[in-house]
Amino acid sequence: MMDFDEALEQFDPALGLEVHVELNTATKMFCGCPAAFGGEPNTHVCPTCLGLPGSMPVVNGKAVESAIRIGLALNCSIAEWCRFARKNYFYPDMPKNFQTSQYDEPIAFDGYLDVDVEGETFRVEIERAHMEEDTGKSTHVGGTTGRIHGAEYSLVDYNRAGIPLIEIVTRPIVGAGVKAPLVARAYVQQLRDLILALGVSEARMDQGNLRADVNLSLAPKGSDRLGTRSETKNVNSFRSVERAVRYEISRHAAILAAGDAVVQETRHWHEDTGITTSGREKSDAEDYRYFPEPDLVPVAPSAQWVEELRGTLPENPTAKRARLQAEWGFSDLEMRDTVGAGALGLVEETITAGAAPQAARKWWLSELARRANEEGVELSDLAITPAQVARIQALVDEGKVNDKLARQVFDGVLAGEGEPDAVVEARGLAIVSDDGALSAAVDDAIAANPDVAEKIRGGKVAAAGALIGAVMKQMRGQADAGRVRELILEKLGAGEG
Amino acid sequence: MSDITRDEVAHLADLARIDLSEAEIDKLAPQLAVILEAIDSIADVATDDIPPTSHAVPLTNVFREDVVRPGLTAEQALAGAPATEDQRFLVPRILGED
């Protein structure tokens, strides 16, 4: 491993990203089985997705529509005519012994996505977006690690086999230099935002709705040739995309600096240790023996249909970011941090749910970002919704809780104790502004601190802070601090007027 | 004359998971060459104004509504499996042959 900065003094990285998006259609790509996540094993299956003899696939029109919308949102051309192709391989995750995909005729091609990286716009060129189907899920049994190596046998659940996938492939991204890891991360984040805005996928990386493969190669600085690449599979969080790129840059650099050759291969990403290990050597494209799928007729979207779908696209992401920043009154830095944390959509939904922009930003980027970081998950994976965050802020605005108590409400919601109001109720977190209870606590504080009380009587109003602190402590932080102050001054005859 | 080498036949057989003996490869290579030759003769008559044909019917855009239809139960799905465990298909170790 070579130090990252040293590696980038000697080499230029080229990135390529392949992102698989599982569509949220009701049914699978080629049959009427439910495409819902999970389910008891092998209950979302039929003869078609099990590849039984005599079964015939039929294309899900909604999936084609989603594919075209994704293509258009990525500024792609849409094929006037294209076919599906069989990708032949023997692996039990596909019971047909081939995956129905697209080969040299993708539905969408030649597009781009403009990505914001620390306030700088980076254009990522899209080579293609094509339609295919997901594979079944294998569980490896035996061996020590539960991984494929050393397993004695595997168990396969085909519920996922046949769920519509769109694979989005970038052209080599060059010129990012030291920012390559950030560009990779920002691309996946902003692609996910776009997919969510289109409403075509749940796009949850933790559930595998959105999966990234990271291709990386290095070339000697100044060279215009691409080096040999590695393909790191299934990197399943934004943070991991960034880390995997960093790791592979350091690994390739060390190999090349020693005068050795990088092996073209797939690599496995290990979330826990942050390293990649060798997978299999990459087969040549010919080895899949692609040929046009004879059981499915070509897809030829009419210009009229494509234009209709263009009319359904959400706002262009770059324009949208500029509009939101103006609406919310965020500084460039605040906006950059919000985008960088993958919180743009979450903050937006929180504001839509009624929270003030700065409050929404504060909770997601401080309190919740800290918790996500501690748990090693993405913000969007936390067990709290933007509506719940907005409700907690509303409780603060209504004076029912203060910021400190709000943090405990976050604890409760994240622990699965229910909605914010229920957590406040169950944990007894509401601020006490009832004068009876407060008055007694204030009397206690005055009695316990006669010196301080005397100062206040003598006009040193600033000393009230010490008594307020004592009352808050006795009330376990659940007192309305403003009311406590009023009561103290009232009782000691030191009104501020 | 199209030619297909023994090595190509062996490679294709390997990709298709067909276990061919040396004698079978010797026998099949010339036969496949004859088939390829027959297909080449189609290329001789196909002119530029005839597009390559991959489908027998001139249809496009045959789509299905995105509506769930009943499939199989797990019992039915697994009925033909040689081995099962935990309601899943049991398959031999996957990377053993590499």
Coordinates of C-alpha atoms in Angstrom, one line a residue:
Chain A
M1 CA 0.0 0.0 0.0
M2 CA 1.3 3.4 -0.9
D3 CA 0.3 6.5 1.0
F4 CA -2.7 8.1 -0.8
D5 CA -1.2 11.5 -1.3
E6 CA 2.1 10.0 -2.5
A7 CA 0.2 7.8 -5.0
L8 CA -1.5 10.8 -6.5
E9 CA 1.8 12.6 -6.9
Q10 CA 2.9 9.8 -9.2
F11 CA -0.4 8.6 -10.9
D12 CA -3.6 9.8 -12.4
P13 CA -6.6 7.8 -11.4
A14 CA -9.4 6.8 -13.8
L15 CA -12.7 5.8 -12.2
G16 CA -15.7 4.0 -13.6
L17 CA -18.9 3.4 -11.8
E18 CA -21.5 0.8 -12.5
V19 CA -24.7 1.3 -10.4
H20 CA -27.5 -1.2 -10.3
V21 CA -30.9 0.2 -9.4
E22 CA -33.7 -2.1 -8.4
L23 CA -36.9 -0.7 -9.6
N24 CA -39.9 -0.4 -7.4
T25 CA -42.4 -1.9 -9.8
A26 CA -45.1 -4.1 -8.4
T27 CA -44.0 -7.1 -10.4
K28 CA -40.8 -8.6 -11.8
M29 CA -39.2 -7.7 -15.1
F30 CA -40.6 -10.6 -17.1
C31 CA -43.3 -12.2 -15.0
G32 CA -46.2 -11.2 -12.7
C33 CA -44.5 -12.3 -9.4
P34 CA -44.3 -9.6 -6.8
A35 CA -41.1 -7.6 -6.8
A36 CA -41.4 -6.7 -3.1
F37 CA -38.3 -6.9 -0.9
G38 CA -38.0 -10.0 1.3
G39 CA -40.9 -12.5 1.8
E40 CA -40.6 -16.1 2.9
P41 CA -38.0 -17.9 0.8
N42 CA -39.2 -18.9 -2.7
T43 CA -42.7 -17.5 -2.3
H44 CA -42.4 -14.8 -5.0
V45 CA -41.7 -17.3 -7.8
C46 CA -43.3 -18.8 -10.9
P47 CA -42.2 -21.0 -13.8
T48 CA -40.9 -18.0 -15.7
C49 CA -38.5 -16.6 -13.0
L50 CA -37.5 -20.2 -12.1
G51 CA -36.6 -20.8 -15.7
L52 CA -38.8 -23.9 -15.9
P53 CA -39.2 -25.5 -19.4
G54 CA -42.0 -24.0 -21.5
S55 CA -42.3 -20.8 -19.6
M56 CA -42.2 -17.5 -21.6
P57 CA -41.2 -14.1 -20.4
V58 CA -43.2 -10.9 -21.1
V59 CA -41.7 -7.4 -20.6
N60 CA -43.1 -5.3 -17.7
G61 CA -44.1 -2.1 -19.5
K62 CA -43.8 0.0 -16.3
A63 CA -40.1 -1.1 -16.0
V64 CA -39.5 0.1 -19.5
E65 CA -41.1 3.4 -18.6
S66 CA -38.9 3.7 -15.6
A67 CA -35.8 2.9 -17.6
I68 CA -36.6 5.6 -20.1
R69 CA -37.3 8.2 -17.4
I70 CA -33.9 7.3 -15.8
G71 CA -32.2 7.6 -19.2
L72 CA -33.8 11.0 -19.8
A73 CA -33.0 12.3 -16.3
L74 CA -29.4 11.4 -17.1
N75 CA -29.5 13.4 -20.3
C76 CA -29.2 10.2 -22.4
S77 CA -30.4 9.5 -25.9
I78 CA -33.2 6.9 -25.9
A79 CA -32.9 4.0 -28.3
E80 CA -35.5 4.0 -31.1
W81 CA -35.2 0.3 -31.2
C82 CA -33.4 -2.1 -29.0
R83 CA -33.4 -5.8 -27.9
F84 CA -32.8 -7.8 -24.9
A85 CA -29.9 -10.3 -24.9
R86 CA -29.0 -13.4 -23.0
K87 CA -25.9 -13.3 -20.9
N88 CA -25.0 -16.9 -20.6
Y89 CA -23.2 -18.1 -17.5
F90 CA -23.5 -21.0 -15.0
Y91 CA -24.2 -19.9 -11.5
P92 CA -27.0 -21.0 -9.4
D93 CA -28.2 -17.5 -8.6
M94 CA -29.9 -17.5 -12.1
P95 CA -31.9 -20.7 -12.5
K96 CA -32.1 -20.2 -16.3
N97 CA -28.3 -20.4 -16.7
F98 CA -28.5 -17.0 -18.3
Q99 CA -29.5 -13.5 -17.2
T100 CA -31.8 -11.6 -19.5
S101 CA -30.0 -8.2 -20.1
Q102 CA -29.2 -5.9 -22.8
Y103 CA -25.8 -6.0 -24.7
D104 CA -25.0 -3.7 -27.5
E105 CA -28.4 -2.0 -27.7
P106 CA -29.0 -0.3 -24.4
I107 CA -32.3 1.5 -23.9
A108 CA -30.4 4.7 -23.0
F109 CA -26.9 5.9 -23.9
D110 CA -24.6 8.9 -24.1
G111 CA -25.7 11.0 -21.2
Y112 CA -24.2 12.8 -18.2
L113 CA -24.8 13.8 -14.6
D114 CA -23.4 17.0 -13.2
V115 CA -22.1 16.3 -9.8
D116 CA -21.4 18.8 -7.0
V117 CA -18.1 18.1 -5.3
E118 CA -17.2 20.6 -2.5
G119 CA -18.8 23.4 -4.4
E120 CA -17.2 22.5 -7.8
T121 CA -19.2 20.9 -10.6
F122 CA -17.9 17.7 -12.1
R123 CA -19.5 16.3 -15.2
V124 CA -19.7 12.5 -15.1
E125 CA -20.4 11.1 -18.5
I126 CA -22.9 8.2 -18.7
E127 CA -22.1 5.6 -21.3
R128 CA -25.3 3.6 -21.0
A129 CA -28.2 2.6 -18.9
H130 CA -29.7 -0.8 -19.7
M131 CA -32.5 -3.0 -18.5
E132 CA -31.8 -6.4 -16.9
E133 CA -33.0 -8.6 -14.1
D134 CA -31.7 -9.2 -10.6
T135 CA -30.4 -12.6 -9.5
G136 CA -31.5 -14.9 -6.7
K137 CA -29.9 -14.7 -3.2
S138 CA -27.4 -17.3 -2.2
T139 CA -26.6 -18.2 1.4
H140 CA -23.3 -20.1 1.8
V141 CA -23.3 -22.8 4.4
G142 CA -20.2 -24.3 6.1
G143 CA -16.8 -23.0 6.2
T144 CA -15.9 -20.5 8.9
T145 CA -16.9 -17.1 7.5
G146 CA -20.2 -17.6 5.7
R147 CA -18.5 -16.4 2.6
I148 CA -18.4 -18.3 -0.7
H149 CA -14.9 -19.6 -0.1
G150 CA -14.8 -22.7 2.0
A151 CA -18.5 -23.1 1.9
E152 CA -19.7 -26.8 1.7
Y153 CA -22.9 -25.9 -0.2
S154 CA -25.2 -23.0 -0.9
L155 CA -28.9 -22.4 -0.4
V156 CA -30.8 -20.3 -3.0
D157 CA -33.9 -18.2 -2.6
Y158 CA -35.3 -16.9 -6.0
N159 CA -37.6 -14.2 -4.7
R160 CA -35.2 -11.6 -6.0
A161 CA -34.5 -13.3 -9.3
G162 CA -36.2 -11.4 -12.0
I163 CA -36.7 -8.1 -10.2
P164 CA -36.2 -5.3 -12.7
L165 CA -32.7 -3.7 -12.6
I166 CA -31.3 -0.7 -14.4
E167 CA -27.6 -0.8 -14.7
I168 CA -26.1 2.7 -15.2
V169 CA -22.5 2.7 -16.5
T170 CA -20.2 5.8 -16.6
R171 CA -17.5 6.4 -19.1
P172 CA -14.0 6.5 -17.5
I173 CA -13.9 9.5 -15.2
V174 CA -10.5 11.1 -15.5
G175 CA -8.9 14.3 -14.2
A176 CA -10.4 14.0 -10.7
G177 CA -7.0 13.5 -9.2
V178 CA -7.0 13.7 -5.4
K179 CA -10.8 14.3 -5.5
A180 CA -11.5 10.9 -7.2
P181 CA -12.8 9.3 -4.0
L182 CA -15.1 12.3 -3.4
V183 CA -16.3 12.4 -7.0
A184 CA -17.2 8.7 -6.8
R185 CA -19.1 9.2 -3.6
A186 CA -20.8 12.4 -4.8
Y187 CA -21.8 10.7 -8.0
V188 CA -23.5 7.8 -6.2
Q189 CA -25.2 10.1 -3.7
Q190 CA -26.5 12.5 -6.4
L191 CA -27.5 9.6 -8.6
R192 CA -29.5 8.2 -5.7
D193 CA -31.1 11.6 -5.1
L194 CA -32.2 11.7 -8.7
I195 CA -33.6 8.1 -8.6
L196 CA -35.6 9.0 -5.5
A197 CA -36.9 12.2 -7.2
L198 CA -38.0 10.1 -10.1
G199 CA -39.7 7.8 -7.7
V200 CA -38.6 4.7 -9.6
S201 CA -36.8 2.9 -6.8
E202 CA -36.6 2.8 -3.0
A203 CA -32.9 3.2 -3.6
R204 CA -31.9 1.9 -0.2
M205 CA -28.3 0.9 -0.3
D206 CA -28.6 -1.2 2.9
Q207 CA -31.3 -3.3 1.3
G208 CA -29.4 -3.6 -2.0
N209 CA -31.9 -1.5 -4.0
L210 CA -28.9 0.5 -5.2
R211 CA -25.6 -1.2 -5.5
A212 CA -22.3 0.2 -6.8
D213 CA -19.4 -1.5 -8.5
V214 CA -16.2 0.7 -8.5
N215 CA -13.7 0.3 -11.4
L216 CA -10.4 1.9 -10.8
S217 CA -7.1 2.2 -12.7
L218 CA -4.0 4.3 -12.5
A219 CA -1.8 5.7 -15.2
P220 CA 1.5 7.4 -14.8
K221 CA 1.0 11.1 -14.4
G222 CA 0.6 12.9 -17.7
S223 CA 0.0 9.7 -19.7
D224 CA -3.2 9.6 -21.8
R225 CA -3.6 5.8 -21.6
L226 CA -5.7 4.0 -19.1
G227 CA -4.1 1.5 -16.9
T228 CA -5.4 -2.0 -16.0
R229 CA -8.5 -1.8 -13.9
S230 CA -9.9 -3.6 -10.9
E231 CA -13.6 -3.9 -10.4
T232 CA -14.7 -3.8 -6.7
K233 CA -18.1 -5.3 -6.4
N234 CA -21.1 -4.4 -4.2
V235 CA -19.9 -1.4 -2.4
N236 CA -23.0 -0.7 -0.4
S237 CA -22.8 2.7 1.2
F238 CA -21.6 6.2 0.1
R239 CA -18.9 6.1 2.7
S240 CA -17.6 2.8 1.4
V241 CA -17.6 4.0 -2.2
E242 CA -15.2 6.7 -1.1
R243 CA -13.1 4.4 1.0
A244 CA -12.9 1.7 -1.7
V245 CA -11.6 4.2 -4.2
R246 CA -9.0 5.4 -1.8
Y247 CA -8.0 1.9 -0.9
E248 CA -7.7 0.8 -4.6
I249 CA -5.6 3.9 -5.5
S250 CA -3.1 3.1 -2.7
R251 CA -3.1 -0.6 -3.7
H252 CA -2.6 -0.1 -7.4
A253 CA 0.1 2.6 -6.8
A254 CA 2.1 0.2 -4.7
I255 CA 2.0 -2.6 -7.3
L256 CA 2.9 -0.2 -10.2
A257 CA 5.6 1.5 -8.2
A258 CA 7.2 -1.9 -7.6
G259 CA 7.3 -2.5 -11.3
D260 CA 4.6 -5.2 -11.2
A261 CA 1.4 -5.4 -13.3
V262 CA -2.1 -4.9 -11.9
V263 CA -4.3 -8.0 -12.4
Q264 CA -7.6 -7.3 -14.2
E265 CA -10.0 -8.9 -11.7
T266 CA -13.1 -8.4 -9.6
R267 CA -12.4 -7.5 -5.9
H268 CA -14.5 -8.0 -2.8
W269 CA -15.1 -5.0 -0.6
H270 CA -14.9 -5.7 3.2
E271 CA -16.9 -3.2 5.1
D272 CA -15.5 -4.1 8.5
T273 CA -11.8 -3.8 7.7
G274 CA -12.0 -1.3 4.8
I275 CA -10.0 -3.4 2.4
T276 CA -10.6 -5.3 -0.9
T277 CA -9.5 -8.8 -1.6
S278 CA -9.1 -10.7 -4.8
G279 CA -12.3 -12.2 -6.4
R280 CA -12.2 -13.9 -9.7
E281 CA -10.2 -12.9 -12.8
K282 CA -12.5 -11.1 -15.2
S283 CA -13.8 -13.2 -18.1
D284 CA -13.7 -11.7 -21.5
A285 CA -17.0 -10.4 -22.8
E286 CA -17.1 -13.1 -25.4
D287 CA -17.3 -15.7 -22.7
Y288 CA -20.8 -14.8 -21.9
R289 CA -21.9 -15.7 -25.4
Y290 CA -24.4 -12.9 -25.6
F291 CA -27.1 -13.2 -28.3
P292 CA -30.4 -11.5 -28.9
E293 CA -33.2 -12.9 -26.6
P294 CA -35.5 -14.8 -29.0
D295 CA -38.4 -15.0 -26.5
L296 CA -38.8 -11.2 -26.2
V297 CA -39.6 -8.9 -29.1
P298 CA -37.7 -5.6 -29.5
V299 CA -38.5 -2.5 -27.5
A300 CA -39.1 0.5 -29.8
P301 CA -40.4 3.5 -27.8
S302 CA -42.1 6.0 -30.0
A303 CA -40.9 9.6 -30.0
Q304 CA -44.3 10.6 -28.6
W305 CA -44.0 8.3 -25.6
V306 CA -40.5 9.4 -24.9
E307 CA -41.6 13.1 -25.0
E308 CA -44.5 12.3 -22.7
L309 CA -42.1 10.8 -20.3
R310 CA -39.7 13.7 -20.6
G311 CA -42.6 15.9 -19.3
T312 CA -42.8 13.8 -16.1
L313 CA -39.2 14.4 -15.1
P314 CA -38.4 16.1 -11.8
E315 CA -36.5 19.3 -11.8
N316 CA -32.9 19.2 -13.0
P317 CA -30.7 18.4 -9.9
T318 CA -28.3 21.3 -10.3
A319 CA -31.0 23.8 -10.8
K320 CA -32.9 22.4 -7.9
R321 CA -29.9 22.7 -5.6
A322 CA -29.5 26.3 -6.5
R323 CA -33.2 27.0 -6.0
L324 CA -33.3 25.2 -2.6
Q325 CA -30.2 27.1 -1.4
A326 CA -31.8 30.4 -2.2
E327 CA -35.2 29.4 -0.7
W328 CA -33.6 28.1 2.5
G329 CA -31.1 30.9 2.8
F330 CA -28.2 28.5 3.3
S331 CA -24.6 29.7 2.9
D332 CA -22.4 28.0 0.3
L333 CA -20.7 26.1 3.0
E334 CA -24.0 25.0 4.7
M335 CA -25.3 23.8 1.3
R336 CA -22.1 22.0 0.5
D337 CA -22.1 20.2 3.8
T338 CA -25.7 19.2 3.4
V339 CA -25.1 17.8 -0.1
G340 CA -21.9 16.2 1.0
A341 CA -23.6 14.4 3.9
G342 CA -26.2 13.0 1.6
A343 CA -28.8 14.9 3.5
L344 CA -30.3 17.1 0.8
G345 CA -33.4 15.0 0.3
L346 CA -33.8 14.4 4.0
V347 CA -33.5 18.1 4.9
E348 CA -35.9 19.0 2.1
E349 CA -38.5 16.6 3.3
T350 CA -38.1 17.8 6.8
I351 CA -38.7 21.4 5.7
T352 CA -41.7 20.3 3.7
A353 CA -43.0 18.6 6.8
G354 CA -42.9 22.0 8.5
A355 CA -39.5 22.5 10.1
A356 CA -37.5 25.8 9.6
P357 CA -34.6 25.3 7.2
Q358 CA -31.9 25.9 9.8
A359 CA -33.5 23.6 12.3
A360 CA -33.9 20.8 9.8
R361 CA -30.2 21.2 8.8
K362 CA -29.1 21.4 12.4
W363 CA -30.7 18.1 13.4
W364 CA -29.6 16.1 10.4
L365 CA -26.1 17.4 10.2
S366 CA -25.2 17.4 13.9
E367 CA -27.3 15.2 16.1
L368 CA -28.3 12.6 13.5
A369 CA -25.0 12.7 11.5
R370 CA -23.2 11.9 14.8
R371 CA -25.4 8.9 15.5
A372 CA -25.1 7.6 11.9
N373 CA -21.4 7.9 12.1
E374 CA -21.3 6.1 15.5
E375 CA -23.3 3.3 14.0
G376 CA -21.4 3.3 10.7
V377 CA -24.6 3.7 8.7
E378 CA -25.9 6.3 6.3
L379 CA -28.2 9.1 7.5
S380 CA -31.0 7.7 5.4
D381 CA -30.6 4.3 7.1
L382 CA -31.4 5.7 10.5
A383 CA -34.8 4.6 11.9
I384 CA -36.3 8.0 11.8
T385 CA -38.3 9.8 9.1
P386 CA -38.0 13.5 8.1
A387 CA -41.6 13.9 9.3
Q388 CA -40.6 12.7 12.8
V389 CA -37.6 15.1 12.8
A390 CA -40.0 17.9 11.8
R391 CA -42.4 16.9 14.7
I392 CA -39.5 17.0 17.2
Q393 CA -38.6 20.5 16.1
A394 CA -42.3 21.4 16.4
L395 CA -42.2 20.2 20.0
V396 CA -39.2 22.5 20.6
D397 CA -41.0 25.4 18.9
E398 CA -44.1 24.8 21.0
G399 CA -42.0 24.8 24.1
K400 CA -42.9 21.3 25.0
V401 CA -39.3 20.2 25.0
N402 CA -36.0 22.0 24.9
D403 CA -33.0 21.0 22.7
K404 CA -31.6 18.9 25.4
L405 CA -34.9 17.0 25.9
A406 CA -35.3 16.8 22.1
R407 CA -32.1 14.7 22.0
Q408 CA -33.8 12.2 24.3
V409 CA -36.8 12.2 22.0
F410 CA -34.4 11.3 19.2
D411 CA -33.1 8.5 21.3
G412 CA -36.6 7.1 21.8
V413 CA -37.7 7.4 18.2
L414 CA -34.4 5.7 17.0
A415 CA -34.9 3.0 19.6
G416 CA -38.3 2.2 18.1
E417 CA -40.4 3.6 20.9
G418 CA -42.8 5.2 18.4
E419 CA -43.7 8.7 17.3
P420 CA -42.1 11.7 19.0
D421 CA -45.3 12.6 20.9
A422 CA -45.5 9.0 22.2
V423 CA -41.9 9.1 23.3
V424 CA -42.3 12.4 25.1
E425 CA -45.3 10.9 26.9
A426 CA -43.8 7.5 27.7
R427 CA -40.5 8.9 28.9
G428 CA -42.1 11.8 30.7
L429 CA -39.9 14.3 28.8
A430 CA -42.3 17.3 28.6
I431 CA -41.0 20.6 30.0
V432 CA -42.7 21.5 33.3
S433 CA -44.2 25.0 33.1
D434 CA -46.8 24.3 35.7
D435 CA -46.2 27.0 38.3
G436 CA -47.0 24.7 41.3
A437 CA -44.2 22.3 40.6
L438 CA -41.8 25.0 39.5
S439 CA -42.6 27.3 42.5
A440 CA -41.7 24.6 44.9
A441 CA -38.4 23.9 43.2
V442 CA -37.6 27.6 43.1
D443 CA -38.3 27.9 46.9
D444 CA -36.0 24.9 47.5
A445 CA -33.2 26.5 45.4
I446 CA -33.5 29.8 47.2
A447 CA -33.4 28.1 50.6
A448 CA -30.4 26.1 49.6
N449 CA -28.5 29.1 48.2
P450 CA -29.1 32.0 50.6
D451 CA -26.0 33.9 49.5
V452 CA -27.0 33.9 45.9
A453 CA -30.6 34.9 46.8
E454 CA -29.3 37.8 48.9
K455 CA -27.3 39.1 45.9
I456 CA -30.3 39.0 43.7
R457 CA -32.4 40.8 46.3
G458 CA -29.6 43.4 46.2
G459 CA -30.1 43.9 42.5
K460 CA -27.5 41.5 41.0
V461 CA -30.0 40.0 38.6
A462 CA -27.2 38.2 36.7
A463 CA -26.7 35.9 39.7
A464 CA -30.1 34.3 38.9
G465 CA -28.3 31.9 36.6
A466 CA -27.0 29.9 39.5
L467 CA -30.5 29.4 40.9
I468 CA -31.9 28.6 37.5
G469 CA -29.2 25.9 37.2
A470 CA -30.2 24.5 40.6
V471 CA -33.8 24.4 39.6
M472 CA -33.1 22.8 36.2
K473 CA -31.0 20.2 38.0
Q474 CA -33.7 19.3 40.4
M475 CA -36.3 19.2 37.6
R476 CA -33.9 16.9 35.6
G477 CA -33.7 19.5 32.8
Q478 CA -37.4 19.5 32.3
A479 CA -38.2 23.0 33.4
D480 CA -39.1 25.9 31.3
A481 CA -36.0 28.0 31.9
G482 CA -37.7 31.3 31.0
R483 CA -40.5 30.7 33.5
V484 CA -38.1 29.6 36.2
R485 CA -36.2 32.9 35.9
E486 CA -39.4 34.9 36.1
L487 CA -40.4 33.1 39.3
I488 CA -37.0 33.6 40.9
L489 CA -37.0 37.3 40.2
E490 CA -40.7 37.6 41.3
K491 CA -40.1 35.8 44.6
L492 CA -36.9 37.9 45.4
G493 CA -38.5 41.1 44.4
A494 CA -35.9 41.9 41.8
G495 CA -38.0 42.5 38.7
E496 CA -36.1 43.6 35.7
G497 CA -38.3 46.5 34.7
Chain B
M1 CA -14.6 -22.0 -46.0
S2 CA -15.3 -21.4 -42.3
D3 CA -12.9 -23.0 -40.0
I4 CA -13.3 -23.9 -36.3
T5 CA -10.4 -25.2 -34.5
R6 CA -10.3 -28.0 -32.0
D7 CA -9.3 -25.5 -29.3
E8 CA -12.4 -23.3 -30.1
V9 CA -14.7 -26.3 -29.8
A10 CA -13.1 -27.3 -26.6
H11 CA -13.4 -23.8 -25.2
L12 CA -17.1 -23.5 -26.3
A13 CA -17.8 -26.9 -24.8
D14 CA -16.2 -25.8 -21.6
L15 CA -18.3 -22.6 -21.5
A16 CA -21.5 -24.6 -22.1
R17 CA -20.5 -27.1 -19.5
I18 CA -20.5 -29.9 -22.0
D19 CA -18.0 -32.6 -21.2
L20 CA -16.5 -33.7 -24.6
S21 CA -13.9 -36.4 -25.0
E22 CA -10.9 -35.8 -27.3
A23 CA -12.5 -38.2 -29.9
E24 CA -15.8 -36.2 -29.7
I25 CA -14.0 -33.0 -30.3
D26 CA -12.2 -34.5 -33.3
K27 CA -15.6 -35.6 -34.7
L28 CA -17.5 -32.4 -33.9
A29 CA -15.0 -29.8 -35.1
P30 CA -15.4 -30.6 -38.9
Q31 CA -19.2 -31.0 -38.4
L32 CA -19.5 -27.5 -36.9
A33 CA -17.3 -26.2 -39.7
V34 CA -19.9 -27.5 -42.2
I35 CA -22.7 -25.8 -40.3
L36 CA -20.9 -22.5 -40.2
E37 CA -20.3 -22.8 -43.9
A38 CA -24.0 -23.3 -44.5
I39 CA -24.7 -20.1 -42.5
D40 CA -22.0 -18.2 -44.4
S41 CA -23.9 -19.0 -47.6
I42 CA -26.8 -17.0 -46.2
A43 CA -24.5 -14.0 -45.9
D44 CA -23.7 -14.4 -49.6
V45 CA -27.3 -13.8 -50.6
A46 CA -28.2 -11.3 -47.9
T47 CA -27.5 -7.8 -49.4
D48 CA -27.2 -4.6 -47.5
D49 CA -30.9 -3.8 -47.8
I50 CA -31.8 -6.9 -45.8
P51 CA -31.5 -6.3 -42.1
P52 CA -30.2 -9.1 -39.9
T53 CA -33.2 -11.0 -38.5
S54 CA -33.3 -12.1 -34.8
H55 CA -37.0 -12.5 -34.4
A56 CA -39.5 -14.5 -36.5
V57 CA -42.4 -12.1 -36.0
P58 CA -42.2 -8.4 -36.9
L59 CA -43.6 -7.2 -33.5
T60 CA -42.3 -4.6 -31.1
N61 CA -43.4 -3.3 -27.7
V62 CA -45.3 -6.3 -26.4
F63 CA -45.7 -5.3 -22.7
R64 CA -47.4 -6.6 -19.7
E65 CA -49.3 -4.5 -17.2
D66 CA -47.5 -4.2 -13.9
V67 CA -50.0 -6.2 -12.0
V68 CA -49.2 -9.1 -9.6
R69 CA -50.3 -12.5 -10.7
P70 CA -50.4 -15.6 -8.6
G71 CA -47.3 -17.8 -8.9
L72 CA -46.2 -21.0 -7.2
T73 CA -46.1 -21.8 -3.6
A74 CA -42.7 -22.6 -2.1
E75 CA -43.7 -26.3 -1.9
Q76 CA -44.6 -26.3 -5.6
A77 CA -41.4 -24.3 -6.5
L78 CA -39.2 -26.7 -4.6
A79 CA -41.0 -29.9 -5.7
G80 CA -38.6 -30.6 -8.5
A81 CA -35.4 -29.7 -6.6
P82 CA -33.0 -32.6 -6.0
A83 CA -32.2 -31.2 -2.6
T84 CA -33.6 -28.4 -0.4
E85 CA -33.0 -26.9 3.1
D86 CA -34.8 -24.2 4.9
Q87 CA -37.3 -23.7 2.1
R88 CA -34.4 -23.0 -0.3
F89 CA -32.8 -24.8 -3.2
L90 CA -29.7 -26.6 -2.0
V91 CA -26.9 -26.4 -4.6
P92 CA -23.3 -27.9 -4.5
R93 CA -20.4 -25.6 -3.5
I94 CA -20.1 -23.0 -6.1
L95 CA -16.4 -22.2 -6.6
G96 CA -15.2 -25.8 -6.3
E97 CA -14.5 -26.2 -10.0
D98 CA -12.1 -23.2 -10.3

